[in-house]
């Protein structure tokens, strides 16, 4: 096992990794920007080092600064968390060159999966079904027109290097196509320094369902069931749950089996998530693979009892998976609400000082956060400040628990998305488990009508 790990991240996920290390008896080093000197991850790590000013590009994304910190502090491994450098193949290569273990997959796997067109090709070959669309990147206007005509409108144009829900354009008819094609290329170039785009069939009311996998370096791969992440705003997840209300045990076993086989075929190692779209008939299509721990990993931990971050560390240290597929049991139901420092109706950021704070507790409640009373939410980073997670025997009981958890949360001094979550927990569609990626759009329209 490792002796000392550096956590190349901040906020709740940096704390989450520190908790895992503490339980495994591994020493930790926090890195932080000047704006984060008073953060909890800095306080709870065994050691800490400042790696630059507030702007991420100069601190958390600054590879030389992170690597220097790792060398000065003499760590064996780096855990990248999610976001920042977690899906940067070059960073994983630099770690390797410096004899520091990157806790994640190989640079090659990160590179392949980071290019979505490439990822689709690899996963098709490995046996996963895809939505009809371009084979790889769309090279010309003629190509775009031809492919869209073949697969039929509506289609979606997506940035091959895309992420975070950005760089997507839905096109409903041929007249809109070329304009959208050029805009998408332009946006992709500006946001990701890579103008490549691909086209696929646009599903009107799909569900976003993803499978969590764990793979060790000895060829063992298992899945930990699925997460339903259909409640999104601007393609960003707001609420996640496990299991999905849609999936039967039979479908779970079938899709889980396929996903495990695909990961075996590509020789994937460490934790990963296969994101898919499901239609109402449980037809499913591979969308993309995330090669890191996900924000929403706690719902899987709650229903399986597996500590995903500890498994990531153990796998990176060369150990065998600590459980087999037969030992994975999905127990009860878990829901996560992402609490953002945002205006709950306008969705605009609301940084500032938290003057008063109470998080819920009691049986079946988990809060992943790095904020505390008097903490100032900086304006420089992601607005998510906490994840409220509940676990109960059934979905209905989990919803009841989430309602009381939200009701007993107090965060004063800043605005948060808690009132929005409270309303969603009362919504008929949500209660019935009738979800789709259009859920929020419809929900917000209904809200507007009621006001
Ligand atoms: P990102 O990596 O930017 O998050 P994804 O490829 O994961 O992008 O897609 C994000 C979301 O966009 C999905 O969860 C879904 O809501 C929507 N989406 C993507 N592709 C399609 C599609 N072909 N049809 C319908 N919705 C889609």
GROMACS .gro file of C-alpha atoms and ligand atoms in nm, residues 116 131 156 158 162-166 168 198 200-204 206 208 229 232 235 237 275 277 287-288 290 437, ligand 1:
model
   55
  116UNK     CA    1  -1.569   1.106  -2.752
  131UNK     CA    2  -2.692   0.561  -3.125
  156UNK     CA    3  -2.735   1.636  -3.196
  158UNK     CA    4  -2.142   1.723  -3.006
  162UNK     CA    5  -1.656   1.811  -2.496
  163UNK     CA    6  -1.741   1.784  -2.129
  164UNK     CA    7  -1.945   1.945  -1.855
  165UNK     CA    8  -2.250   1.954  -2.078
  166UNK     CA    9  -2.093   2.214  -2.307
  168UNK     CA   10  -2.380   2.045  -2.784
  198UNK     CA   11  -1.959   1.439  -3.436
  200UNK     CA   12  -2.566   1.134  -3.346
  201UNK     CA   13  -2.939   1.073  -3.331
  202UNK     CA   14  -3.108   1.296  -3.073
  203UNK     CA   15  -3.339   1.107  -2.838
  204UNK     CA   16  -3.637   1.317  -2.727
  206UNK     CA   17  -3.418   0.961  -2.277
  208UNK     CA   18  -2.933   0.920  -1.842
  229UNK     CA   19  -2.889   1.091  -1.343
  232UNK     CA   20  -3.021   1.776  -1.515
  235UNK     CA   21  -2.690   1.896  -1.918
  237UNK     CA   22  -2.672   1.674  -1.308
  275UNK     CA   23  -2.274   0.675  -1.934
  277UNK     CA   24  -2.897   0.688  -2.271
  287UNK     CA   25  -2.272   0.780  -2.470
  288UNK     CA   26  -1.935   0.829  -2.305
  290UNK     CA   27  -1.571   0.897  -1.750
  437UNK     CA   28  -3.339   1.437  -1.926
  452LIG     P1   29  -2.080   1.593  -2.130
  452LIG     O1   30  -1.959   1.507  -2.137
  452LIG     O2   31  -2.056   1.732  -2.176
  452LIG     O3   32  -2.149   1.585  -1.998
  452LIG     P2   33  -2.256   1.394  -2.250
  452LIG     O4   34  -2.220   1.331  -2.377
  452LIG     O5   35  -2.231   1.316  -2.125
  452LIG     O6   36  -2.182   1.536  -2.239
  452LIG     O7   37  -2.407   1.440  -2.252
  452LIG     C1   38  -2.462   1.515  -2.148
  452LIG     C2   39  -2.613   1.513  -2.155
  452LIG     O8   40  -2.659   1.562  -2.282
  452LIG     C3   41  -2.677   1.377  -2.142
  452LIG     O9   42  -2.690   1.336  -2.008
  452LIG     C4   43  -2.812   1.400  -2.208
  452LIG    O10   44  -2.898   1.470  -2.122
  452LIG     C5   45  -2.777   1.494  -2.323
  452LIG     N1   46  -2.751   1.418  -2.449
  452LIG     C6   47  -2.632   1.384  -2.499
  452LIG     N2   48  -2.645   1.314  -2.614
  452LIG     C7   49  -2.777   1.303  -2.638
  452LIG     C8   50  -2.857   1.241  -2.742
  452LIG     N3   51  -2.801   1.177  -2.845
  452LIG     N4   52  -2.991   1.251  -2.733
  452LIG     C9   53  -3.050   1.314  -2.629
  452LIG     N5   54  -2.981   1.374  -2.529
  452LIG    C10   55  -2.846   1.370  -2.532
   0.00000   0.00000   0.00000
